[in-house]
XYZ file of C-alpha atoms in Angstrom:
787
model
C 0.000 0.067 -0.083
C 2.924 2.434 0.870
C 4.551 1.529 -2.429
C 1.354 2.417 -4.259
C 1.048 5.633 -2.525
C 4.787 6.501 -3.093
C 4.668 5.712 -6.735
C 1.361 7.789 -6.882
C 3.110 10.584 -5.158
C 6.228 10.212 -7.488
C 4.078 10.398 -10.460
C 2.269 13.336 -9.309
C 5.449 15.185 -8.286
C 6.736 14.627 -11.664
C 3.528 16.126 -13.083
C 3.554 18.931 -10.736
C 7.106 19.978 -11.772
C 6.276 19.504 -15.427
C 3.354 21.906 -15.214
C 5.355 24.448 -13.766
C 4.114 24.233 -10.121
C 0.663 25.466 -11.203
C -0.782 25.021 -7.692
C 1.501 27.368 -6.006
C 4.907 27.278 -4.424
C 3.282 27.627 -0.915
C 1.267 24.451 -1.118
C 2.454 20.920 -1.084
C 1.655 18.118 -3.390
C -2.042 16.906 -2.515
C -3.448 13.577 -3.868
C -6.483 14.069 -6.093
C -8.343 11.166 -4.918
C -9.596 10.005 -1.302
C -8.796 6.778 0.449
C -12.290 5.418 -0.627
C -11.413 6.036 -4.082
C -8.134 4.359 -3.759
C -9.664 1.400 -1.952
C -12.308 0.638 -4.381
C -10.403 1.638 -7.460
C -11.821 3.828 -10.318
C -15.545 3.328 -11.343
C -16.512 1.409 -14.264
C -17.447 4.379 -16.116
C -14.091 6.010 -15.621
C -12.292 3.062 -16.305
C -14.080 2.697 -19.719
C -13.585 6.331 -20.455
C -9.605 6.465 -19.403
C -7.123 5.314 -22.081
C -4.799 2.424 -20.954
C -1.675 4.077 -19.514
C 1.190 1.809 -18.738
C 3.014 4.668 -16.819
C 0.171 4.866 -14.142
C 1.150 3.163 -11.190
C -2.088 3.115 -9.842
C -3.692 2.025 -13.177
C -4.446 -1.708 -14.096
C -2.115 -1.538 -17.133
C 0.938 -0.418 -15.123
C 4.305 -1.486 -16.759
C 7.357 -0.821 -14.607
C 9.855 -0.607 -17.320
C 7.716 1.979 -19.304
C 7.396 3.877 -16.108
C 11.075 3.818 -15.269
C 11.957 4.682 -18.874
C 9.569 7.753 -18.631
C 10.956 8.900 -15.241
C 14.691 8.615 -16.446
C 13.676 10.478 -19.408
C 11.510 13.303 -17.966
C 13.194 14.079 -14.409
C 16.411 15.539 -13.445
C 18.874 13.812 -11.131
C 17.939 15.692 -8.113
C 14.343 14.972 -8.541
C 15.288 11.312 -8.938
C 17.265 11.184 -5.721
C 14.486 13.010 -3.931
C 11.980 10.487 -5.161
C 14.106 7.455 -4.046
C 14.483 8.845 -0.476
C 10.416 9.318 -0.273
C 9.866 5.693 -1.637
C 12.448 4.416 1.235
C 10.627 6.133 3.873
C 7.140 4.929 2.690
C 8.648 1.390 2.531
C 10.042 1.525 6.114
C 6.763 2.859 7.237
C 4.697 -0.091 5.648
C 7.085 -2.594 7.158
C 6.436 -1.164 10.554
C 2.777 -1.142 10.011
C 2.857 -4.925 9.029
C 4.807 -5.688 12.326
C 2.314 -3.941 14.366
C -0.502 -5.602 12.759
C 0.983 -8.911 13.473
C 1.810 -8.378 17.065
C -1.819 -7.238 17.541
C -3.388 -10.119 16.069
C -0.958 -12.934 17.461
C -3.352 -14.081 20.218
C -6.227 -14.574 17.561
C -4.098 -16.631 15.403
C -3.178 -18.946 18.454
C -6.896 -19.172 19.479
C -7.954 -20.098 15.843
C -5.286 -22.886 15.624
C -6.545 -24.466 18.928
C -10.184 -24.420 17.577
C -9.113 -25.973 14.224
C -7.340 -28.875 16.373
C -10.540 -29.506 18.414
C -12.885 -29.615 15.376
C -10.564 -32.313 13.795
C -11.210 -34.449 16.823
C -14.850 -33.989 16.706
C -15.022 -34.839 13.102
C -13.096 -38.066 13.713
C -15.761 -38.847 16.425
C -18.579 -38.028 14.202
C -17.178 -40.439 11.610
C -16.968 -43.432 14.009
C -20.696 -42.795 14.854
C -21.670 -42.687 11.214
C -19.958 -46.076 10.715
C -21.899 -47.483 13.662
C -25.076 -46.086 12.116
C -24.495 -47.511 8.856
C -24.034 -51.007 10.355
C -27.378 -50.801 12.323
C -29.124 -49.566 8.856
C -27.969 -52.562 7.210
C -29.264 -55.017 9.889
C -32.609 -53.067 9.779
C -32.711 -53.411 5.882
C -32.186 -57.218 6.100
C -35.000 -57.494 8.677
C -37.405 -55.652 6.408
C -36.797 -57.665 3.456
C -37.612 -60.766 5.291
C -40.891 -59.165 6.704
C -41.662 -57.827 3.104
C -41.569 -61.454 1.740
C -43.485 -62.670 4.467
C -46.235 -60.194 3.753
C -46.200 -60.941 0.075
C -46.614 -64.504 0.743
C -49.528 -63.736 2.833
C -51.158 -61.361 0.358
C -50.902 -63.925 -2.299
C -52.608 -66.476 -0.427
C -55.211 -63.949 0.500
C -55.775 -63.241 -3.219
C -56.167 -66.833 -4.015
C -58.720 -67.102 -1.250
C -60.457 -64.066 -2.629
C -60.590 -65.482 -5.940
C -62.084 -68.722 -4.823
C -64.757 -66.791 -2.846
C -65.528 -64.630 -5.782
C -65.862 -67.565 -8.052
C -68.142 -68.990 -5.472
C -70.176 -65.936 -5.535
C -70.348 -65.720 -9.212
C -71.331 -69.437 -9.653
C -74.093 -68.723 -6.864
C -75.181 -65.566 -8.991
C -75.264 -67.577 -12.323
C -77.529 -70.299 -10.353
C -79.714 -67.426 -9.272
C -80.123 -65.624 -12.786
C -83.183 -67.665 -14.022
C -84.872 -66.693 -10.622
C -84.240 -63.113 -10.960
C -84.994 -62.939 -14.405
C -88.317 -64.447 -13.983
C -89.064 -61.991 -11.019
C -87.887 -59.026 -12.936
C -89.063 -59.869 -16.294
C -92.769 -60.378 -15.196
C -95.281 -58.104 -16.461
C -95.362 -54.816 -14.646
C -92.145 -55.558 -13.055
C -88.570 -54.014 -14.154
C -87.705 -55.396 -17.635
C -84.679 -53.000 -17.764
C -83.183 -54.771 -14.749
C -83.819 -58.121 -16.140
C -82.135 -57.035 -19.429
C -79.213 -55.868 -17.264
C -78.815 -58.981 -15.348
C -79.144 -61.067 -18.435
C -76.562 -59.240 -20.347
C -73.745 -59.723 -17.429
C -74.489 -63.349 -17.296
C -74.983 -64.047 -21.067
C -71.219 -64.137 -21.946
C -70.458 -66.359 -19.049
C -73.208 -68.930 -19.805
C -72.232 -69.141 -23.420
C -68.445 -69.633 -22.621
C -69.358 -72.550 -20.251
C -72.440 -73.932 -22.170
C -70.407 -77.205 -22.854
C -71.185 -77.877 -19.071
C -74.467 -79.548 -18.405
C -75.391 -77.379 -15.603
C -74.509 -74.209 -17.199
C -76.324 -75.194 -20.430
C -79.454 -75.728 -18.156
C -79.203 -72.286 -16.655
C -78.797 -70.703 -20.069
C -81.764 -72.475 -21.673
C -83.899 -71.523 -18.620
C -82.776 -67.864 -18.967
C -83.199 -67.796 -22.774
C -86.772 -68.960 -22.678
C -87.558 -66.078 -19.919
C -86.167 -63.675 -22.126
C -87.986 -64.798 -25.347
C -91.250 -64.360 -23.279
C -89.869 -60.776 -22.389
C -89.253 -60.214 -26.148
C -92.853 -61.182 -26.891
C -94.341 -58.964 -24.537
C -92.105 -55.914 -25.780
C -93.083 -56.732 -29.311
C -96.802 -56.523 -28.309
C -96.237 -53.278 -26.330
C -94.201 -51.872 -29.411
C -97.545 -52.007 -31.464
C -99.411 -49.998 -28.823
C -100.635 -46.658 -30.220
C -100.514 -45.040 -26.862
C -96.703 -45.016 -26.535
C -94.935 -41.781 -26.393
C -91.639 -41.054 -28.254
C -89.629 -41.800 -25.016
C -91.397 -45.185 -24.369
C -91.303 -46.193 -27.741
C -87.304 -45.699 -27.727
C -87.012 -47.657 -24.562
C -88.976 -50.552 -25.828
C -86.908 -50.669 -29.335
C -83.774 -50.156 -26.998
C -84.593 -53.368 -25.088
C -85.550 -55.280 -28.075
C -82.248 -54.503 -29.472
C -80.408 -55.577 -26.431
C -82.332 -58.843 -26.774
C -80.581 -59.139 -30.035
C -83.846 -58.804 -32.205
C -83.418 -58.244 -35.904
C -82.559 -54.409 -36.375
C -84.334 -54.336 -39.932
C -87.669 -55.360 -38.320
C -87.220 -53.048 -35.387
C -86.416 -50.250 -37.677
C -89.626 -50.754 -39.763
C -91.768 -51.051 -36.812
C -90.034 -47.909 -35.028
C -90.613 -45.921 -38.253
C -94.365 -47.122 -38.533
C -95.092 -46.479 -35.018
C -93.543 -42.875 -34.992
C -95.249 -42.149 -38.317
C -98.615 -43.052 -36.764
C -98.267 -40.800 -33.842
C -96.675 -37.969 -35.935
C -99.663 -38.407 -38.501
C -102.062 -38.186 -35.601
C -100.469 -34.735 -34.445
C -100.680 -33.542 -37.975
C -104.637 -34.487 -38.070
C -105.033 -32.622 -35.008
C -103.588 -29.483 -36.480
C -105.536 -29.863 -39.545
C -108.716 -30.140 -37.656
C -108.305 -26.590 -36.472
C -108.268 -25.554 -40.179
C -111.498 -25.275 -42.382
C -111.859 -27.517 -45.245
C -109.966 -26.523 -48.254
C -112.179 -24.759 -51.119
C -110.319 -25.204 -54.458
C -113.098 -22.833 -56.133
C -112.632 -20.094 -53.619
C -116.543 -19.489 -53.570
C -117.335 -20.571 -50.064
C -116.806 -18.244 -47.212
C -114.099 -19.208 -44.883
C -114.872 -18.759 -41.086
C -112.133 -17.085 -39.081
C -109.746 -19.410 -37.256
C -110.531 -20.427 -33.749
C -106.945 -19.415 -32.601
C -104.316 -17.084 -33.598
C -101.218 -17.913 -35.617
C -98.902 -17.907 -32.814
C -100.981 -20.593 -30.872
C -101.140 -22.703 -34.036
C -97.205 -22.500 -34.447
C -96.590 -23.241 -30.706
C -98.945 -26.300 -30.986
C -97.173 -27.581 -34.068
C -93.701 -26.980 -32.727
C -94.190 -28.312 -29.245
C -96.045 -31.451 -30.591
C -94.944 -32.355 -34.144
C -91.558 -30.741 -34.402
C -90.375 -31.623 -31.079
C -91.631 -35.259 -31.271
C -89.984 -35.429 -34.849
C -86.712 -34.175 -33.366
C -86.753 -36.661 -30.574
C -87.565 -39.602 -32.691
C -85.010 -38.586 -35.226
C -82.387 -38.394 -32.420
C -83.542 -41.723 -30.948
C -83.431 -43.436 -34.389
C -79.867 -42.377 -34.915
C -78.712 -43.524 -31.363
C -80.525 -46.778 -31.802
C -79.886 -47.757 -35.370
C -76.827 -45.729 -36.449
C -74.069 -48.078 -37.790
C -76.423 -51.278 -37.686
C -76.723 -53.217 -40.848
C -80.103 -52.946 -42.810
C -81.126 -49.836 -40.829
C -79.553 -47.083 -43.135
C -80.253 -46.415 -46.819
C -81.738 -43.038 -46.124
C -84.986 -44.292 -44.572
C -85.279 -41.647 -41.752
C -84.533 -38.611 -44.389
C -87.426 -39.977 -46.585
C -89.573 -40.513 -43.560
C -88.873 -36.793 -42.189
C -89.238 -35.201 -45.520
C -92.807 -36.620 -46.218
C -93.975 -35.596 -42.768
C -92.381 -31.982 -42.936
C -93.850 -31.277 -46.442
C -97.354 -32.155 -45.033
C -96.502 -29.828 -41.966
C -95.470 -26.967 -44.352
C -98.576 -27.375 -46.307
C -100.798 -27.077 -43.037
C -98.809 -24.037 -42.119
C -99.214 -22.494 -45.265
C -103.060 -22.989 -45.244
C -103.173 -21.536 -41.843
C -100.976 -18.537 -42.873
C -103.491 -17.988 -45.915
C -106.132 -17.336 -43.297
C -104.475 -14.149 -42.070
C -106.274 -12.182 -44.742
C -106.469 -9.039 -42.410
C -103.482 -7.142 -41.279
C -104.090 -8.008 -37.657
C -101.059 -7.880 -35.243
C -97.760 -7.972 -37.268
C -95.610 -8.709 -34.262
C -97.719 -11.850 -33.621
C -97.050 -13.057 -37.130
C -93.316 -12.387 -37.015
C -93.004 -14.235 -33.406
C -94.992 -17.078 -34.993
C -92.550 -17.362 -38.057
C -89.606 -16.897 -35.668
C -90.500 -19.781 -33.399
C -91.310 -22.011 -36.478
C -87.888 -21.254 -37.959
C -86.078 -21.735 -34.589
C -87.531 -25.259 -34.052
C -86.946 -25.996 -37.835
C -83.388 -25.077 -37.421
C -83.077 -27.438 -34.577
C -84.702 -30.056 -36.680
C -82.297 -29.448 -39.405
C -79.338 -29.759 -37.081
C -80.403 -33.623 -37.046
C -81.900 -33.890 -40.562
C -80.236 -31.460 -42.864
C -82.434 -32.882 -45.945
C -85.742 -32.220 -43.918
C -86.669 -29.218 -45.874
C -84.465 -26.382 -45.163
C -85.347 -24.480 -48.541
C -88.876 -25.138 -48.204
C -89.104 -23.831 -44.584
C -87.061 -20.674 -45.723
C -89.176 -20.276 -48.765
C -92.527 -20.604 -46.470
C -91.162 -17.727 -44.097
C -90.249 -15.508 -47.154
C -93.658 -16.050 -48.694
C -95.419 -15.164 -45.496
C -93.499 -11.777 -45.256
C -94.122 -11.159 -49.037
C -97.969 -11.641 -48.539
C -97.790 -9.425 -45.310
C -96.000 -6.648 -47.348
C -98.607 -7.116 -50.301
C -101.527 -6.764 -47.703
C -99.938 -3.630 -46.530
C -99.634 -2.238 -50.094
C -103.337 -3.152 -50.518
C -104.153 -1.238 -47.203
C -102.182 1.706 -48.102
C -103.984 1.752 -51.312
C -107.516 1.432 -49.539
C -106.507 4.133 -47.016
C -105.731 6.440 -49.807
C -108.993 6.030 -51.553
C -110.731 6.703 -48.221
C -108.985 9.858 -47.731
C -109.809 10.671 -51.255
C -113.353 9.958 -50.535
C -113.306 12.307 -47.367
C -111.863 15.011 -49.515
C -114.381 14.782 -52.181
C -117.120 14.690 -49.476
C -115.688 17.772 -47.802
C -115.608 19.567 -51.149
C -119.186 18.627 -52.040
C -120.549 19.362 -48.447
C -123.049 22.287 -48.370
C -121.662 25.357 -46.618
C -124.035 27.048 -44.303
C -124.400 30.635 -44.857
C -121.638 32.920 -43.565
C -119.607 29.852 -42.750
C -116.592 28.766 -44.608
C -115.540 25.020 -44.965
C -112.110 23.802 -44.829
C -109.828 25.240 -47.407
C -107.869 23.665 -50.040
C -104.454 24.031 -48.144
C -105.987 22.275 -45.123
C -107.589 19.406 -47.148
C -104.166 19.006 -48.825
C -102.014 19.148 -45.710
C -104.551 16.621 -44.021
C -104.415 14.313 -47.071
C -100.826 14.243 -47.436
C -99.724 13.901 -43.659
C -102.196 11.240 -43.437
C -100.827 9.230 -46.246
C -97.303 9.946 -45.217
C -97.995 8.979 -41.560
C -99.751 5.745 -42.801
C -96.913 4.783 -44.798
C -94.333 5.428 -42.051
C -96.576 3.293 -39.689
C -96.354 0.361 -42.275
C -92.689 0.629 -42.652
C -92.393 0.449 -38.887
C -94.473 -2.810 -38.963
C -92.527 -4.252 -41.859
C -89.384 -3.513 -40.112
C -90.279 -6.176 -37.484
C -89.298 -8.814 -39.958
C -85.710 -7.417 -40.040
C -85.477 -6.813 -36.365
C -82.141 -8.330 -34.659
C -83.834 -10.633 -32.210
C -85.646 -12.389 -34.873
C -83.778 -15.689 -35.857
C -84.908 -15.683 -39.621
C -83.683 -12.114 -40.143
C -80.253 -13.590 -40.706
C -81.385 -15.356 -43.877
C -79.809 -14.025 -47.212
C -83.375 -13.354 -48.344
C -84.152 -10.794 -45.472
C -80.647 -9.203 -45.798
C -81.054 -8.295 -49.414
C -83.998 -9.371 -51.529
C -86.652 -8.732 -48.878
C -85.234 -5.178 -48.258
C -85.082 -4.297 -51.962
C -87.744 -5.887 -53.968
C -90.370 -6.673 -51.268
C -90.072 -3.395 -49.357
C -88.639 -0.751 -51.495
C -89.870 -1.915 -54.876
C -92.898 -3.976 -53.912
C -94.285 -1.617 -51.311
C -92.865 1.913 -51.488
C -92.401 2.319 -55.270
C -95.237 0.414 -55.978
C -97.490 2.682 -53.666
C -96.094 5.907 -55.269
C -96.562 4.709 -58.760
C -100.026 3.620 -57.792
C -100.877 6.880 -56.472
C -99.620 8.507 -59.562
C -101.653 6.331 -61.516
C -104.683 6.826 -59.411
C -104.417 10.460 -59.476
C -103.902 10.699 -63.186
C -106.857 8.346 -63.847
C -109.185 11.074 -62.826
C -107.827 13.024 -65.972
C -107.278 10.100 -68.084
C -110.332 7.895 -67.638
C -113.867 9.360 -68.562
C -116.238 9.005 -65.785
C -118.520 6.096 -65.877
C -122.212 6.441 -67.101
C -124.225 7.654 -64.285
C -121.106 8.184 -61.904
C -120.407 11.926 -60.796
C -117.299 13.296 -62.392
C -114.425 14.525 -60.221
C -114.842 17.989 -58.967
C -112.379 20.459 -60.310
C -110.991 21.328 -56.861
C -109.945 17.605 -56.338
C -108.139 17.758 -59.699
C -106.306 20.658 -58.495
C -105.467 19.413 -55.223
C -104.180 16.100 -56.548
C -102.121 17.959 -59.155
C -100.667 19.726 -56.273
C -100.189 16.552 -54.333
C -98.347 14.932 -57.126
C -96.099 18.281 -57.372
C -95.272 17.960 -53.776
C -94.429 14.337 -54.184
C -92.137 15.201 -56.968
C -90.327 18.050 -55.225
C -89.721 16.440 -51.577
C -91.883 13.482 -50.467
C -90.548 10.923 -52.880
C -86.849 11.620 -51.841
C -87.973 11.597 -48.128
C -89.703 8.396 -48.618
C -86.960 6.702 -50.575
C -84.200 8.107 -47.987
C -86.352 6.671 -45.006
C -86.896 3.197 -46.673
C -83.129 2.833 -47.420
C -82.220 3.834 -43.860
C -84.649 1.425 -42.412
C -83.910 -1.536 -44.962
C -80.395 -0.979 -46.164
C -79.962 -2.578 -49.694
C -76.730 -4.548 -50.221
C -74.314 -3.357 -52.828
C -74.485 -6.235 -54.993
C -78.127 -6.478 -54.738
C -80.745 -6.243 -57.523
C -81.214 -2.813 -59.218
C -83.552 -0.432 -57.716
C -85.833 2.316 -59.295
C -84.138 5.621 -59.047
C -85.573 8.325 -57.377
C -85.479 10.844 -60.465
C -87.592 8.342 -62.392
C -90.283 8.314 -59.687
C -90.158 12.123 -59.573
C -90.680 12.228 -63.260
C -93.958 10.043 -63.028
C -95.335 12.271 -60.333
C -94.398 15.367 -62.515
C -96.218 13.619 -65.336
C -99.304 13.032 -63.362
C -99.460 16.571 -61.930
C -98.964 17.973 -65.345
C -101.877 15.726 -66.642
C -104.000 16.689 -63.888
C -103.433 20.294 -63.959
C -104.202 20.387 -67.809
C -107.209 18.522 -67.247
C -108.235 21.061 -64.452
C -107.836 23.805 -67.155
C -109.815 21.673 -69.669
C -112.765 21.158 -67.273
C -112.800 24.822 -65.879
C -112.471 26.127 -69.493
C -115.332 23.833 -70.727
C -117.714 24.969 -67.867
C -117.196 28.565 -68.701
C -117.366 27.785 -72.491
C -120.438 25.962 -71.955
C -122.232 29.039 -70.400
C -120.976 31.077 -73.304
C -122.190 28.654 -75.967
C -125.567 28.139 -74.728
C -125.708 32.053 -74.269
C -124.872 32.368 -77.774
C -127.104 29.623 -79.224
C -130.181 30.554 -77.322
C -130.364 34.139 -78.324
C -131.948 35.840 -81.463
C -129.114 37.795 -82.795
C -131.102 39.188 -85.767
C -134.182 40.231 -83.774
C -132.556 41.427 -80.747
C -133.048 45.173 -79.457
C -130.569 47.713 -78.954
C -128.243 46.845 -76.073
C -128.662 48.863 -72.982
C -126.626 46.685 -70.448
C -124.221 43.970 -70.077
C -125.651 40.341 -70.575
C -125.923 38.553 -67.074
C -124.026 35.624 -68.582
C -120.768 37.750 -68.945
C -121.051 38.792 -65.538
C -121.336 35.148 -64.628
C -118.217 34.533 -66.594
C -116.272 36.975 -64.841
C -117.501 35.971 -61.161
C -116.606 32.171 -62.152
C -113.291 33.322 -63.314
C -112.677 35.293 -60.123
C -113.649 32.373 -58.124
C -111.325 30.189 -60.117
C -108.560 32.648 -59.439
C -109.154 32.495 -55.591
C -109.286 28.670 -55.822
C -105.898 28.295 -57.763
C -104.342 30.692 -55.791
C -104.779 28.727 -52.488
C -102.488 25.813 -53.973
C -100.173 27.614 -56.625
C -97.873 30.432 -56.772
C -98.781 33.690 -58.558
C -96.530 33.224 -61.568
C -95.023 36.016 -63.790
C -97.345 38.191 -65.798
C -96.001 40.224 -68.907
C -95.620 43.998 -68.393
C -99.077 45.565 -68.789
C -99.855 48.973 -70.818
C -100.840 51.801 -68.943
C -104.340 51.783 -70.365
C -105.094 47.999 -70.425
C -108.538 48.381 -68.511
C -109.510 51.341 -70.680
C -108.492 50.152 -74.124
C -111.132 50.592 -76.632
C -112.808 47.573 -77.934
C -114.140 47.859 -81.442
C -115.466 45.745 -84.083
C -112.410 46.181 -85.832
C -108.852 45.564 -84.672
C -106.463 48.189 -83.629
C -104.342 47.352 -86.582
C -107.195 48.247 -89.014
C -109.060 50.875 -87.310
C -110.964 53.487 -89.506
C -109.215 56.446 -88.448
C -105.632 54.992 -89.214
C -106.238 53.212 -92.486
C -109.274 54.936 -93.899
C -109.610 58.627 -92.966
C -112.974 59.040 -94.986
C -114.384 56.152 -93.255
C -117.984 56.201 -92.277
C -120.032 53.370 -90.826
C -122.274 53.401 -93.987
C -119.227 53.252 -96.237
C -118.929 49.736 -98.125
C -116.183 47.839 -96.353
C -114.682 44.190 -96.902
C -114.538 43.009 -93.208
C -113.481 39.589 -94.359
C -110.422 40.977 -96.214
C -109.477 43.077 -93.186
C -109.680 39.926 -90.720
C -107.434 37.959 -92.981
C -104.962 40.864 -93.132
C -104.862 41.029 -89.301
C -104.272 37.424 -89.034
C -101.240 37.661 -91.106
C -99.721 40.270 -88.718
C -100.923 38.834 -85.328
C -99.252 36.241 -83.234
C -100.668 32.743 -83.398
C -102.421 31.761 -80.123
C -102.188 28.153 -78.890
C -105.322 27.479 -77.278
C -104.467 23.778 -75.456
C -100.760 24.653 -74.937
C -99.338 22.894 -71.663
C -100.053 24.702 -68.365
C -97.419 25.689 -66.007
C -97.565 25.321 -62.316
C -98.680 28.706 -61.207
C -101.808 30.682 -61.170
C -101.402 32.909 -64.170
C -100.730 30.203 -66.486
C -103.866 28.389 -65.216
C -106.154 31.488 -65.634
C -104.664 32.426 -68.953
C -105.380 28.659 -70.364
C -108.973 28.638 -68.897
C -109.551 32.264 -70.584
C -108.199 31.137 -73.814
C -110.646 27.916 -73.902
C -113.487 30.307 -73.019
C -112.949 32.900 -75.572
C -112.171 30.477 -78.303
C -115.505 28.736 -77.714
C -117.167 32.048 -77.779
C -115.392 32.749 -80.961
C -116.560 29.719 -82.799
C -120.034 30.071 -81.602
C -120.245 33.736 -83.163
C -118.879 32.338 -86.273
C -121.887 30.111 -86.646
C -124.460 32.818 -85.998
C -126.099 35.281 -88.351
C -126.383 38.815 -86.494
C -128.267 42.115 -87.009
C -127.048 45.629 -86.246
C -127.951 45.441 -82.527
C -126.692 41.902 -82.189
C -123.283 43.221 -83.394
C -123.521 46.042 -80.849
C -124.411 43.511 -78.116
C -121.341 41.646 -79.048
C -119.313 44.763 -78.808
C -120.470 45.605 -75.342
C -119.969 42.151 -73.966
C -116.504 42.093 -75.418
C -115.634 45.326 -73.854
C -117.002 44.310 -70.481
C -114.784 40.920 -70.713
C -111.778 43.100 -71.614
C -112.393 45.442 -68.571
C -112.124 42.282 -66.206
C -110.195 39.435 -67.850
C -106.966 41.199 -68.860
C -105.638 41.017 -65.299
C -106.075 37.156 -64.987
C -103.901 36.340 -67.980
C -100.320 36.142 -68.237
C -100.305 38.495 -71.302
C -103.148 40.940 -71.978
C -102.481 40.703 -75.570
C -103.974 37.205 -75.746
C -107.360 38.345 -74.210
C -107.107 41.436 -76.618
C -106.325 39.247 -79.567
C -109.105 36.800 -79.000
C -111.751 39.425 -78.465
C -110.546 41.021 -81.490
C -111.169 37.882 -83.391
C -114.876 37.722 -81.738
C -115.633 41.196 -82.882
C -114.100 40.589 -86.425
C -116.249 37.470 -86.825
C -119.214 39.181 -85.314
C -118.698 42.049 -87.914
C -118.230 39.498 -90.758
C -121.470 37.623 -90.017
C -123.426 40.689 -89.290
C -126.004 41.864 -92.156
C -125.545 45.654 -91.014
C -122.495 45.989 -89.538
C -122.861 49.371 -87.936
C -120.665 49.538 -84.344
C -121.794 51.279 -81.223
C -119.980 54.561 -80.400
C -117.168 53.654 -77.977
C -118.230 56.287 -75.428
C -121.702 54.523 -75.186
C -120.013 51.145 -74.754
C -118.111 52.388 -71.810
C -121.054 54.009 -70.274
C -123.130 50.784 -70.452
C -120.145 48.593 -69.191
C -119.594 51.097 -66.245
C -123.081 50.894 -65.386
C -123.242 47.250 -65.710
């Protein structure tokens, strides 16, 4: 230790002298590490970081030759001598410390030596004792071997004695077998126990049957079991046996080694008779089938759920039990296979499906859909349990039955929706036709439309909610591929929703396309207008809402069948609305035209007196047009009118058009001057716009009123062309036309249409007049204002 410290001191001294006494002349050399550091050595991290230095006297890589070479080359002679003296002093100090340590611990060394000597003596004594113990153990082992041999010999003798006793007991039991069999195989006793006893004794008796005593026991036992087999055969033919008793009886006969082929036939025969009886009980609840369909069918005595429960708990459960029993009894036995069970079960399940189909056909009303879904769910669950035993027992037929029942219920919901819509239409017609007490208004068209639309939509949503029960998560048959794809698309979306929307459009359009039957009242014009608005609303919002709701509740598969796109349905609704609105214009125009035609055809235009007022029919026409304007305005928007001239209501109405007025083209014109009115009329037609009387009507009030006015004035024109008029007849037409001009221009989209048609009426009247002398315009205005 002193050498290490001396070497370290020397190294550091050299380092200090080389560094030029950086620590100061007044301070001595100081070790950089403490005693603990020197004792434990450098840490692992420091040792890893420090490079190997062979000149480091404290390092693990110290090399004396390298150290001495370095010191001799780097230190002066005085420093070397000083270093040598320091090392000598440290060595002498270390020797003194070692001697002191030895003196202080001498007594301890002596005491430890005595202790070791005593331990050796004790160890020799323990070895001697161990040798004595080993000899004793050897003696004990020899004694144990002798005892074990004696015990084995005794055990062998005891086993021989037990074998003899067991043989005696077996012989005694064999002797008692016939008595036991006779007691247990007696009628009303325990034949299963007798079979168990016979099965245990049969092998022994057969093995020793060459001995007379054993042959006698075997013959007596065999006769007893033969009698038992005859009684079991007779019991097997009993019709009152339940499936469990039937299975036990056949199982005991098989244990008696009866022929499996015969037992298989009898088992299926008895099971078939019992199942046929259960099917007959189900059929007794159904009314007799009527192929012609003319006889009235009474309502069923119980609901569909009770019927399915009875069929499942009786027929299906027993069929499952008998199928499982058949497989456990005859599986692997010769002559009992060949698909007999599958054919047997297929025949019975087919008949059961037919009965269930007949019962489902009795569900003619809507009833409780949840009850039907629960019944079909139970049927499908029990059928699935049967199919686990008999995969060929009608899986496809059962799934098809459930699918047909679901489709039939959807079809009935469609018919119910149609009936509901027709009932709502009947209510609307009754509300429109109901007499109104004086001073009391009935429901307006917007209220009737809102009630009809909300009622139909609410009923459709309720139907979708009922149909959604077929695809609920807790319903077993909802996992079938049909209900995941085909049912959602073809049955619900296409067969119910799309079919109803198309039927509604066809029904609404039928009021315009189909003429009313003889004696049947025609549809009121207000109903046509209301249905047109209903179809227009369906085209705008209702169809997209219904289809979106249906796709959310019955999501179609990506690879499923094609569906009817929404725009196609909207186009059908738009077409129906257009046809209804056109028909409304034609009906209203025909009603006004009928008044005008009768007023023209029933008047004597040659012998009439000078006009003093407007005819009452013209006032009625204006009143009816005003009422139509109010009616249409309740359901349709106003529309856009062409800019009117500033004097539309005061424009002069003449028997000559404005393009051929006498003051403009003939300054010297006098009423008595000869004039070719036919030529002037033809010239006017060349420069006037052609008016399309029956052009399609737009969905706004102005367009509808324009169409009605065109039909009415065109009828007036054609009626005037067929009459011959006198001077006062011409003047009456002039007064009536000016009155119509005063009031009708404000209803039309373009006043020029009204003006043009009235000009043609006036021109035709002038052409058909024998004395075409018009009335002064001021007089005409005075009469119209007074009227």
